[in-house]
Amino acid sequence: MYSKVYDYIELCKDERFTGFGDGRIIQDIVLPDDGEYHVCLTFDDGPNPEYTPQILDLLKAYDAKATFFIFGKFAEVYPEIVRRIVSEHHEIGNHTYSHPTLTSLDLSEIQREIFEGEKAIQSAVEYRCSLFRPPYGIFSDEIVEKVEELNYKFMLWSRDMQVNDWELPGTDKMVDEIISNVKNGSVILMHDAGGNRDQTVETVAKVLPILKSLNYKFTTLSELMNSRTRG
Ligand SMILES: [Zn+2]
């Protein structure tokens, strides 16, 4: 049914989608080399009542802004956390309503997932997402087109950084993966829900001061793309 199905691992090998690439599928933010360093922390699959507030507290302590890709169903259950994310000036992105593998759905079902995800967010807070991230990083060309047609930017994450927090690899390994691969415009993927995320919280607590000491600023995706990208 789909002409080409991509998953993130395969995409990592596909140079067409490097960085800002053809401008359609975004992995890293390409920034001018002007001495300023920015990194985008992104958290998928929340809100979660245990982990999201801990991450928000850490971000607040370091005056850091991040982007949360919201699981619509949980936005309905924990609307107050969605409101807190927005009131603390973080960005939220659409991550569908029920987190399906999109390539198992037809395009009308995909559209419904995106609309329902948006509606769930809007039931918590007045907000219109401008970013979309596909569950599991799995998609096809047709899905990218559909997402664009619905006026979202198609957002993945930096391919040269495999934090893989869902595998619970240990805090030290995740910190090392981030610090050894971070560069200006990196988009770091982590998860604030979907299982035990103690390691993720601990990793955030460790990388914030290190990245800060390396002169990185923590910026939301849209803010960085809108204000600082070249071309
Ligand atoms: Zn997800």
Coordinates of N, CA and C and ligand atoms in Angstrom, one line a residue:
M1 N 0.8 -1.2 0.0 CA 0.0 0.0 0.0 C 0.9 1.3 0.0
Y2 N 2.0 1.3 0.8 CA 2.8 2.4 0.8 C 4.0 2.2 -0.2
S3 N 4.5 3.2 -0.9 CA 5.5 3.0 -1.9 C 6.8 2.7 -1.2
K4 N 7.1 3.3 0.0 CA 8.3 3.0 0.6 C 8.1 3.2 2.1
V5 N 8.4 2.3 2.9 CA 8.3 2.4 4.4 C 9.7 2.6 5.0
Y6 N 9.8 3.6 5.8 CA 11.1 3.9 6.4 C 10.9 3.6 7.9
D7 N 12.0 3.0 8.5 CA 12.1 3.2 9.9 C 13.4 3.9 10.2
Y8 N 13.5 4.3 11.5 CA 14.6 5.2 11.8 C 15.9 4.6 11.5
I9 N 16.1 3.4 11.7 CA 17.4 2.7 11.5 C 17.8 2.8 10.1
E10 N 16.8 2.5 9.2 CA 17.0 2.5 7.8 C 17.3 4.0 7.3
L11 N 16.6 4.9 7.9 CA 16.7 6.3 7.6 C 18.1 6.8 7.9
C12 N 18.7 6.2 9.0 CA 20.0 6.6 9.3 C 21.1 6.4 8.2
K13 N 20.7 5.4 7.4 CA 21.7 5.1 6.3 C 21.3 5.9 5.0
D14 N 20.3 6.7 5.1 CA 19.8 7.3 3.9 C 20.2 8.8 3.9
E15 N 21.2 9.1 3.1 CA 21.7 10.5 3.1 C 20.7 11.5 2.6
R16 N 19.7 11.1 1.9 CA 18.7 12.1 1.5 C 18.1 12.8 2.7
F17 N 18.0 12.2 3.8 CA 17.3 12.8 4.9 C 18.3 13.3 6.0
T18 N 19.5 13.6 5.6 CA 20.4 14.1 6.6 C 20.0 15.5 7.0
G19 N 20.1 15.7 8.3 CA 19.9 17.1 8.8 C 18.6 17.8 8.2
F20 N 18.8 19.0 7.9 CA 17.6 19.7 7.4 C 17.3 19.2 6.0
G21 N 18.3 18.5 5.4 CA 18.1 17.8 4.2 C 17.3 18.5 3.1
D22 N 16.3 17.8 2.7 CA 15.5 18.5 1.6 C 14.4 19.4 2.3
G23 N 14.5 19.6 3.6 CA 13.6 20.5 4.3 C 12.3 19.8 4.7
R24 N 12.2 18.5 4.5 CA 10.9 17.9 4.8 C 11.0 17.1 6.1
I25 N 12.0 16.3 6.2 CA 12.1 15.4 7.4 C 13.3 15.9 8.2
I26 N 13.1 16.3 9.4 CA 14.1 17.0 10.2 C 14.7 16.1 11.2
Q27 N 16.0 16.0 11.2 CA 16.7 15.2 12.2 C 17.6 16.1 13.1
D28 N 18.4 17.0 12.5 CA 19.2 17.9 13.3 C 18.8 19.3 12.8
I29 N 19.0 20.3 13.6 CA 18.8 21.7 13.1 C 20.1 22.3 12.6
V30 N 20.2 22.7 11.4 CA 21.4 23.3 10.8 C 21.5 24.7 11.2
L31 N 22.5 25.1 12.0 CA 22.6 26.4 12.5 C 23.9 27.1 12.0
P32 N 23.8 28.4 11.9 CA 25.0 29.2 11.5 C 26.1 29.1 12.5
D33 N 27.3 29.1 12.0 CA 28.5 29.0 12.9 C 28.8 30.3 13.4
D34 N 28.1 30.8 14.4 CA 28.3 32.2 14.9 C 28.6 32.2 16.4
G35 N 29.1 31.0 16.9 CA 29.6 31.0 18.2 C 28.5 30.7 19.3
E36 N 27.3 30.6 18.8 CA 26.2 30.2 19.8 C 25.9 28.8 19.6
Y37 N 25.7 28.1 20.7 CA 25.4 26.7 20.7 C 24.1 26.3 21.3
H38 N 23.3 25.6 20.5 CA 22.0 25.3 21.0 C 21.8 23.8 20.9
V39 N 21.0 23.2 21.8 CA 20.6 21.8 21.7 C 19.1 21.7 22.0
C40 N 18.4 20.8 21.4 CA 17.0 20.6 21.6 C 16.8 19.3 22.4
L41 N 16.3 19.4 23.6 CA 15.9 18.2 24.3 C 14.5 17.9 23.9
T42 N 14.2 16.6 23.6 CA 12.8 16.3 23.2 C 12.4 15.0 24.0
F43 N 11.1 15.1 24.5 CA 10.6 14.0 25.3 C 9.3 13.5 24.7
D44 N 9.3 12.2 24.4 CA 8.1 11.6 23.8 C 7.3 10.8 24.8
D45 N 6.0 10.6 24.4 CA 5.0 9.7 25.0 C 4.4 10.1 26.3
G46 N 4.7 11.3 26.8 CA 4.0 11.8 28.0 C 2.7 12.4 27.6
P47 N 2.0 13.1 28.5 CA 2.5 13.4 29.9 C 2.3 12.1 30.8
N48 N 3.2 12.1 31.8 CA 3.2 11.0 32.8 C 3.3 11.7 34.1
P49 N 2.4 11.2 35.1 CA 2.3 11.9 36.3 C 3.6 11.7 37.2
E50 N 4.3 10.7 37.0 CA 5.5 10.4 37.8 C 6.8 11.1 37.2
Y51 N 7.0 11.0 35.9 CA 8.2 11.4 35.3 C 8.2 12.8 34.7
T52 N 7.1 13.2 34.1 CA 7.1 14.5 33.4 C 7.3 15.7 34.4
P53 N 6.7 15.7 35.6 CA 7.0 16.8 36.6 C 8.4 16.8 37.0
Q54 N 9.0 15.6 37.2 CA 10.5 15.6 37.6 C 11.3 16.3 36.5
I55 N 11.0 15.9 35.3 CA 11.8 16.5 34.2 C 11.5 18.0 34.1
L56 N 10.3 18.4 34.3 CA 10.0 19.9 34.3 C 10.7 20.6 35.4
D57 N 10.8 20.0 36.6 CA 11.5 20.6 37.7 C 13.0 20.8 37.3
L58 N 13.6 19.8 36.7 CA 15.0 19.9 36.3 C 15.2 21.0 35.3
L59 N 14.3 21.0 34.3 CA 14.4 22.0 33.2 C 14.3 23.4 33.8
K60 N 13.4 23.6 34.7 CA 13.2 24.9 35.4 C 14.5 25.3 36.1
A61 N 15.1 24.3 36.8 CA 16.3 24.7 37.6 C 17.4 25.2 36.7
Y62 N 17.4 24.8 35.5 CA 18.5 25.2 34.6 C 18.0 26.2 33.5
D63 N 16.8 26.7 33.7 CA 16.3 27.7 32.8 C 16.3 27.1 31.3
A64 N 16.0 25.8 31.2 CA 16.1 25.1 30.0 C 14.7 24.9 29.4
K65 N 14.6 25.1 28.0 CA 13.4 24.8 27.3 C 13.5 23.5 26.5
A66 N 12.4 22.8 26.5 CA 12.4 21.5 25.8 C 11.1 21.3 25.0
T67 N 11.1 20.3 24.2 CA 9.9 20.0 23.4 C 9.3 18.6 23.8
F68 N 8.0 18.6 24.0 CA 7.4 17.3 24.5 C 6.4 16.9 23.3
F69 N 6.7 15.7 22.8 CA 5.8 15.1 21.9 C 4.7 14.3 22.6
I70 N 3.5 14.8 22.6 CA 2.4 14.3 23.5 C 1.6 13.2 22.9
F71 N 1.4 12.2 23.7 CA 0.6 11.0 23.5 C -0.8 11.5 23.8
G72 N -1.7 11.6 22.8 CA -3.0 12.3 23.0 C -3.8 11.7 24.2
K73 N -3.9 10.3 24.2 CA -4.7 9.7 25.2 C -4.3 10.1 26.6
F74 N -3.0 10.3 26.8 CA -2.5 10.7 28.2 C -2.7 12.2 28.4
A75 N -2.8 13.0 27.4 CA -3.2 14.4 27.5 C -4.6 14.5 28.1
E76 N -5.4 13.6 27.7 CA -6.8 13.6 28.2 C -6.8 13.2 29.7
V77 N -5.9 12.3 30.1 CA -5.9 11.8 31.5 C -5.2 12.8 32.4
Y78 N -4.2 13.5 31.9 CA -3.4 14.4 32.7 C -3.3 15.8 32.1
P79 N -4.4 16.4 31.9 CA -4.4 17.7 31.3 C -3.6 18.8 32.0
E80 N -3.5 18.6 33.4 CA -2.8 19.6 34.2 C -1.3 19.6 33.9
I81 N -0.8 18.4 33.5 CA 0.6 18.4 33.1 C 0.9 19.0 31.8
V82 N -0.1 18.8 30.9 CA 0.1 19.5 29.6 C 0.0 21.0 29.8
R83 N -0.8 21.5 30.6 CA -0.9 22.9 30.9 C 0.4 23.4 31.6
R84 N 0.9 22.6 32.4 CA 2.2 23.1 33.1 C 3.3 23.2 32.0
I85 N 3.4 22.2 31.1 CA 4.4 22.2 30.1 C 4.3 23.5 29.3
V86 N 3.1 23.9 28.9 CA 2.9 25.1 28.1 C 3.2 26.3 28.9
S87 N 2.7 26.3 30.2 CA 2.8 27.5 31.0 C 4.3 27.8 31.3
E88 N 5.1 26.8 31.3 CA 6.6 26.9 31.5 C 7.4 27.1 30.2
H89 N 6.6 27.5 29.2 CA 7.2 27.9 27.9 C 8.0 26.8 27.2
H90 N 7.6 25.6 27.4 CA 8.1 24.5 26.5 C 7.2 24.4 25.3
E91 N 7.7 23.6 24.3 CA 6.9 23.4 23.1 C 6.3 22.0 23.2
I92 N 5.1 21.9 22.7 CA 4.5 20.5 22.5 C 4.3 20.2 21.1
G93 N 4.5 18.9 20.8 CA 4.3 18.5 19.4 C 3.3 17.3 19.4
N94 N 2.7 17.1 18.3 CA 1.7 16.0 18.1 C 2.4 14.7 17.9
H95 N 2.0 13.7 18.6 CA 2.7 12.3 18.5 C 1.6 11.3 18.4
T96 N 0.4 11.7 17.8 CA -0.8 10.9 17.6 C -1.6 10.7 18.9
Y97 N -2.8 10.2 18.7 CA -3.7 10.0 19.8 C -3.4 8.7 20.6
S98 N -3.2 7.6 19.8 CA -3.0 6.3 20.5 C -1.7 5.6 20.2
H99 N -0.7 6.3 19.6 CA 0.6 5.8 19.3 C 0.6 4.5 18.5
P100 N 0.0 4.5 17.4 CA 0.0 3.3 16.5 C 1.3 3.3 15.6
T101 N 1.6 2.2 15.0 CA 2.5 2.1 14.0 C 1.8 2.6 12.7
L102 N 2.2 3.8 12.3 CA 1.4 4.5 11.3 C 1.2 3.7 10.0
T103 N 2.3 2.9 9.6 CA 2.2 2.2 8.3 C 1.2 1.1 8.4
S104 N 0.7 0.8 9.6 CA -0.4 -0.3 9.6 C -1.8 0.3 9.4
L105 N -1.8 1.6 9.2 CA -3.1 2.3 9.1 C -3.2 2.9 7.7
D106 N -4.5 3.1 7.2 CA -4.6 3.8 5.9 C -4.5 5.3 6.2
L107 N -4.5 6.1 5.1 CA -4.2 7.6 5.3 C -5.3 8.3 6.0
S108 N -6.6 7.8 5.9 CA -7.7 8.4 6.6 C -7.6 8.1 8.1
E109 N -7.2 6.9 8.4 CA -7.0 6.6 9.8 C -5.8 7.4 10.4
I110 N -4.8 7.6 9.6 CA -3.6 8.4 10.1 C -4.1 9.8 10.4
Q111 N -4.9 10.4 9.5 CA -5.4 11.7 9.7 C -6.2 11.8 10.9
R112 N -7.0 10.8 11.2 CA -7.8 10.8 12.4 C -6.9 10.7 13.6
E113 N -5.9 9.9 13.6 CA -5.0 9.8 14.8 C -4.3 11.2 15.1
I114 N -4.0 11.9 14.0 CA -3.4 13.2 14.2 C -4.4 14.2 14.7
F115 N -5.6 14.2 14.1 CA -6.6 15.1 14.5 C -7.0 14.9 16.0
E116 N -7.2 13.6 16.3 CA -7.6 13.2 17.7 C -6.5 13.6 18.7
G117 N -5.2 13.4 18.3 CA -4.1 13.8 19.1 C -4.1 15.3 19.4
E118 N -4.4 16.1 18.4 CA -4.5 17.5 18.5 C -5.6 17.9 19.4
K119 N -6.8 17.2 19.2 CA -8.0 17.6 20.0 C -7.7 17.3 21.4
A120 N -7.0 16.2 21.7 CA -6.8 15.8 23.1 C -5.9 16.9 23.8
I121 N -4.9 17.4 23.0 CA -4.1 18.5 23.6 C -4.9 19.8 23.8
Q122 N -5.8 20.0 22.8 CA -6.6 21.3 22.9 C -7.6 21.2 24.0
S123 N -8.0 19.9 24.4 CA -8.9 19.8 25.5 C -8.3 20.2 26.8
A124 N -6.9 20.2 26.8 CA -6.2 20.6 28.0 C -5.8 22.0 28.0
V125 N -5.4 22.5 26.8 CA -4.8 23.8 26.7 C -5.0 24.4 25.3
E126 N -5.1 25.7 25.2 CA -5.2 26.4 23.9 C -3.9 26.3 23.2
Y127 N -3.8 25.5 22.2 CA -2.4 25.3 21.6 C -2.6 24.7 20.3
R128 N -1.8 25.0 19.3 CA -1.8 24.3 18.0 C -0.4 23.9 17.8
C129 N -0.2 22.6 17.7 CA 1.2 22.1 17.5 C 1.6 22.4 16.0
S130 N 2.9 22.7 15.9 CA 3.4 22.9 14.5 C 4.4 21.7 14.1
L131 N 4.6 20.8 15.1 CA 5.5 19.7 14.8 C 4.7 18.4 15.0
F132 N 5.2 17.4 14.2 CA 4.7 16.0 14.3 C 5.8 15.1 14.3
R133 N 5.8 14.1 15.2 CA 6.8 13.0 15.3 C 6.1 11.7 15.2
P134 N 6.4 10.8 14.2 CA 5.7 9.6 14.1 C 6.1 8.6 15.2
P135 N 5.2 7.9 15.8 CA 5.5 6.8 16.7 C 6.5 5.9 16.2
Y136 N 7.5 5.5 17.0 CA 8.6 4.5 16.7 C 9.5 5.0 15.5
G137 N 9.3 6.2 15.0 CA 10.1 6.7 13.9 C 9.8 5.9 12.6
I138 N 8.6 5.3 12.5 CA 8.3 4.5 11.3 C 7.3 5.3 10.5
F139 N 7.5 5.4 9.2 CA 6.7 6.2 8.3 C 7.0 5.8 6.8
S140 N 6.2 6.4 6.0 CA 6.4 6.2 4.5 C 6.4 7.6 3.9
D141 N 6.7 7.7 2.6 CA 6.6 8.9 1.9 C 5.2 9.5 1.9
E142 N 4.2 8.6 1.8 CA 2.8 9.1 1.8 C 2.5 9.7 3.2
I143 N 3.0 9.2 4.2 CA 2.7 9.7 5.5 C 3.4 11.1 5.7
V144 N 4.6 11.2 5.2 CA 5.2 12.5 5.2 C 4.4 13.5 4.5
E145 N 3.9 13.2 3.3 CA 3.0 14.1 2.6 C 1.7 14.4 3.3
K146 N 1.1 13.4 3.9 CA -0.1 13.7 4.7 C 0.2 14.7 5.9
V147 N 1.3 14.5 6.6 CA 1.6 15.3 7.7 C 1.9 16.7 7.2
E148 N 2.5 16.9 6.1 CA 2.8 18.2 5.5 C 1.5 18.9 5.1
E149 N 0.6 18.1 4.5 CA -0.7 18.6 4.1 C -1.5 19.1 5.3
L150 N -1.3 18.5 6.4 CA -2.0 19.0 7.7 C -1.2 20.1 8.4
N151 N -0.2 20.6 7.7 CA 0.6 21.7 8.2 C 1.5 21.5 9.4
Y152 N 2.1 20.3 9.5 CA 3.0 20.1 10.5 C 4.4 19.9 9.9
K153 N 5.4 20.2 10.6 CA 6.8 19.9 10.2 C 7.0 18.4 10.7
F154 N 7.7 17.7 9.9 CA 7.9 16.2 10.2 C 9.2 16.1 10.9
M155 N 9.2 15.8 12.2 CA 10.3 15.9 13.1 C 10.8 14.5 13.6
L156 N 12.1 14.2 13.3 CA 12.7 13.0 13.9 C 13.6 13.5 15.0
W157 N 14.9 13.0 14.9 CA 15.8 13.3 16.0 C 17.2 13.1 15.4
S158 N 18.2 13.5 16.1 CA 19.6 13.4 15.6 C 20.0 11.9 15.4
R159 N 20.4 11.6 14.2 CA 20.7 10.2 14.0 C 22.0 9.7 14.5
D160 N 22.9 10.7 14.9 CA 24.2 10.3 15.4 C 24.2 10.2 16.9
M161 N 23.1 10.2 17.5 CA 23.0 10.0 18.9 C 21.9 9.0 19.3
Q162 N 22.3 7.9 19.7 CA 21.3 6.8 20.0 C 21.2 6.6 21.6
V163 N 20.5 7.5 22.2 CA 20.3 7.4 23.6 C 19.6 6.2 24.0
N164 N 18.5 5.9 23.3 CA 17.7 4.6 23.5 C 17.3 4.4 24.9
D165 N 16.7 5.4 25.5 CA 16.4 5.3 27.0 C 15.4 4.2 27.3
W166 N 14.6 3.8 26.3 CA 13.6 2.8 26.5 C 14.2 1.4 26.7
E167 N 15.5 1.3 26.3 CA 16.2 0.0 26.6 C 16.9 -0.1 28.0
L168 N 16.7 1.0 28.7 CA 17.3 1.1 30.1 C 18.8 0.7 30.0
P169 N 19.6 1.4 29.2 CA 21.0 1.0 29.1 C 21.9 1.5 30.3
G170 N 21.3 2.2 31.2 CA 22.1 2.8 32.3 C 22.4 4.2 32.1
T171 N 22.3 5.0 33.2 CA 22.5 6.4 33.1 C 23.9 6.8 32.6
D172 N 24.9 6.2 33.0 CA 26.3 6.6 32.6 C 26.4 6.4 31.1
K173 N 25.8 5.3 30.5 CA 25.9 5.1 29.1 C 25.2 6.2 28.3
M174 N 24.0 6.5 28.8 CA 23.2 7.5 28.1 C 23.9 8.9 28.2
V175 N 24.4 9.2 29.4 CA 25.1 10.5 29.5 C 26.3 10.6 28.5
D176 N 27.0 9.5 28.5 CA 28.2 9.4 27.6 C 27.8 9.5 26.1
E177 N 26.7 8.9 25.8 CA 26.2 8.9 24.4 C 25.9 10.4 24.0
I178 N 25.3 11.1 24.9 CA 24.9 12.4 24.6 C 26.1 13.3 24.6
I179 N 26.9 13.3 25.6 CA 28.0 14.2 25.7 C 29.1 14.0 24.6
S180 N 29.3 12.7 24.2 CA 30.3 12.5 23.2 C 29.8 12.8 21.8
N181 N 28.5 12.9 21.6 CA 28.0 13.1 20.2 C 27.3 14.4 20.0
V182 N 27.1 15.2 21.1 CA 26.3 16.4 20.9 C 27.1 17.4 20.0
K183 N 26.3 18.1 19.2 CA 26.8 19.2 18.4 C 25.8 20.3 18.3
N184 N 26.2 21.4 17.8 CA 25.3 22.6 17.7 C 24.1 22.2 16.9
G185 N 22.9 22.2 17.4 CA 21.7 21.9 16.7 C 21.2 20.4 16.9
S186 N 21.9 19.7 17.8 CA 21.4 18.3 18.0 C 20.0 18.3 18.5
V187 N 19.3 17.3 18.1 CA 17.9 17.0 18.6 C 18.0 15.7 19.4
I188 N 17.9 15.8 20.7 CA 18.1 14.6 21.5 C 16.7 14.0 21.9
L189 N 16.6 12.7 21.6 CA 15.3 12.0 21.9 C 15.4 11.2 23.2
M190 N 14.5 11.5 24.1 CA 14.3 10.7 25.3 C 12.8 10.6 25.5
H191 N 12.4 9.8 26.5 CA 11.0 9.5 26.8 C 10.6 9.8 28.2
D192 N 9.5 10.5 28.4 CA 9.1 10.8 29.8 C 7.9 9.9 30.2
A193 N 7.7 8.8 29.5 CA 6.6 7.9 29.8 C 6.9 6.6 29.0
G194 N 6.0 5.6 29.2 CA 6.2 4.3 28.5 C 6.9 3.2 29.2
G195 N 7.2 3.4 30.5 CA 7.9 2.4 31.3 C 8.6 3.1 32.4
N196 N 9.5 2.4 33.1 CA 10.3 3.0 34.1 C 11.2 4.1 33.5
R197 N 11.1 5.3 33.9 CA 12.0 6.3 33.3 C 12.9 7.0 34.3
D198 N 13.2 6.3 35.4 CA 14.1 6.8 36.4 C 15.5 7.1 35.8
Q199 N 15.9 6.3 34.9 CA 17.2 6.5 34.2 C 17.2 7.8 33.4
T200 N 16.1 8.0 32.8 CA 15.9 9.2 31.9 C 16.0 10.4 32.8
V201 N 15.3 10.4 33.9 CA 15.3 11.6 34.8 C 16.7 11.8 35.3
E202 N 17.4 10.8 35.7 CA 18.7 10.9 36.2 C 19.7 11.4 35.1
T203 N 19.5 10.9 33.9 CA 20.3 11.4 32.7 C 20.1 12.9 32.5
V204 N 18.9 13.3 32.5 CA 18.6 14.7 32.3 C 19.3 15.5 33.4
A205 N 19.2 15.0 34.7 CA 19.8 15.7 35.8 C 21.3 15.8 35.6
K206 N 21.9 14.9 35.0 CA 23.4 14.9 34.8 C 23.8 15.7 33.5
V207 N 23.0 15.6 32.4 CA 23.5 16.3 31.2 C 23.2 17.8 31.2
L208 N 22.2 18.2 31.9 CA 21.9 19.6 32.0 C 23.1 20.5 32.4
P209 N 23.7 20.2 33.6 CA 24.9 21.0 34.0 C 26.1 20.8 33.1
I210 N 26.3 19.6 32.5 CA 27.4 19.4 31.7 C 27.3 20.2 30.4
L211 N 26.1 20.1 29.8 CA 25.9 20.8 28.5 C 25.9 22.3 28.8
K212 N 25.4 22.7 29.9 CA 25.5 24.2 30.2 C 26.9 24.6 30.4
S213 N 27.8 23.8 31.0 CA 29.2 24.2 31.1 C 29.9 24.2 29.8
L214 N 29.3 23.5 28.8 CA 29.9 23.5 27.4 C 29.3 24.7 26.6
N215 N 28.5 25.5 27.3 CA 27.9 26.7 26.6 C 26.7 26.5 25.7
Y216 N 26.1 25.3 25.9 CA 24.9 25.0 25.2 C 23.7 25.7 25.8
K217 N 22.8 26.2 24.9 CA 21.5 26.7 25.4 C 20.5 25.7 25.0
F218 N 19.4 25.6 25.8 CA 18.4 24.6 25.6 C 17.2 25.2 25.1
T219 N 16.9 25.0 23.8 CA 15.9 25.7 23.0 C 14.8 24.8 22.5
T220 N 13.6 25.3 22.4 CA 12.6 24.5 21.8 C 12.9 24.3 20.3
L221 N 12.3 23.3 19.7 CA 12.6 23.1 18.3 C 12.1 24.2 17.4
S222 N 10.9 24.6 17.6 CA 10.3 25.7 16.7 C 11.1 27.0 16.9
E223 N 11.4 27.3 18.1 CA 12.1 28.5 18.4 C 13.5 28.5 17.6
L224 N 14.1 27.4 17.7 CA 15.4 27.3 17.0 C 15.3 27.3 15.5
M225 N 14.3 26.6 15.0 CA 14.1 26.6 13.6 C 13.7 27.9 13.0
N226 N 12.8 28.5 13.7 CA 12.2 29.8 13.2 C 13.2 31.0 13.3
S227 N 14.1 30.9 14.3 CA 14.9 32.1 14.5 C 16.3 32.0 14.0
R228 N 16.8 30.7 13.9 CA 18.2 30.7 13.7 C 18.7 29.8 12.5
T229 N 17.8 29.2 11.8 CA 18.3 28.3 10.7 C 18.7 29.2 9.6
R230 N 19.6 28.7 8.8 CA 20.0 29.4 7.6 C 19.4 28.7 6.4
G231 N 18.8 29.4 5.6 CA 18.3 28.9 4.3 C 17.1 28.0 4.6
Ligands
ZN1 ZN 6.5 7.6 21.0

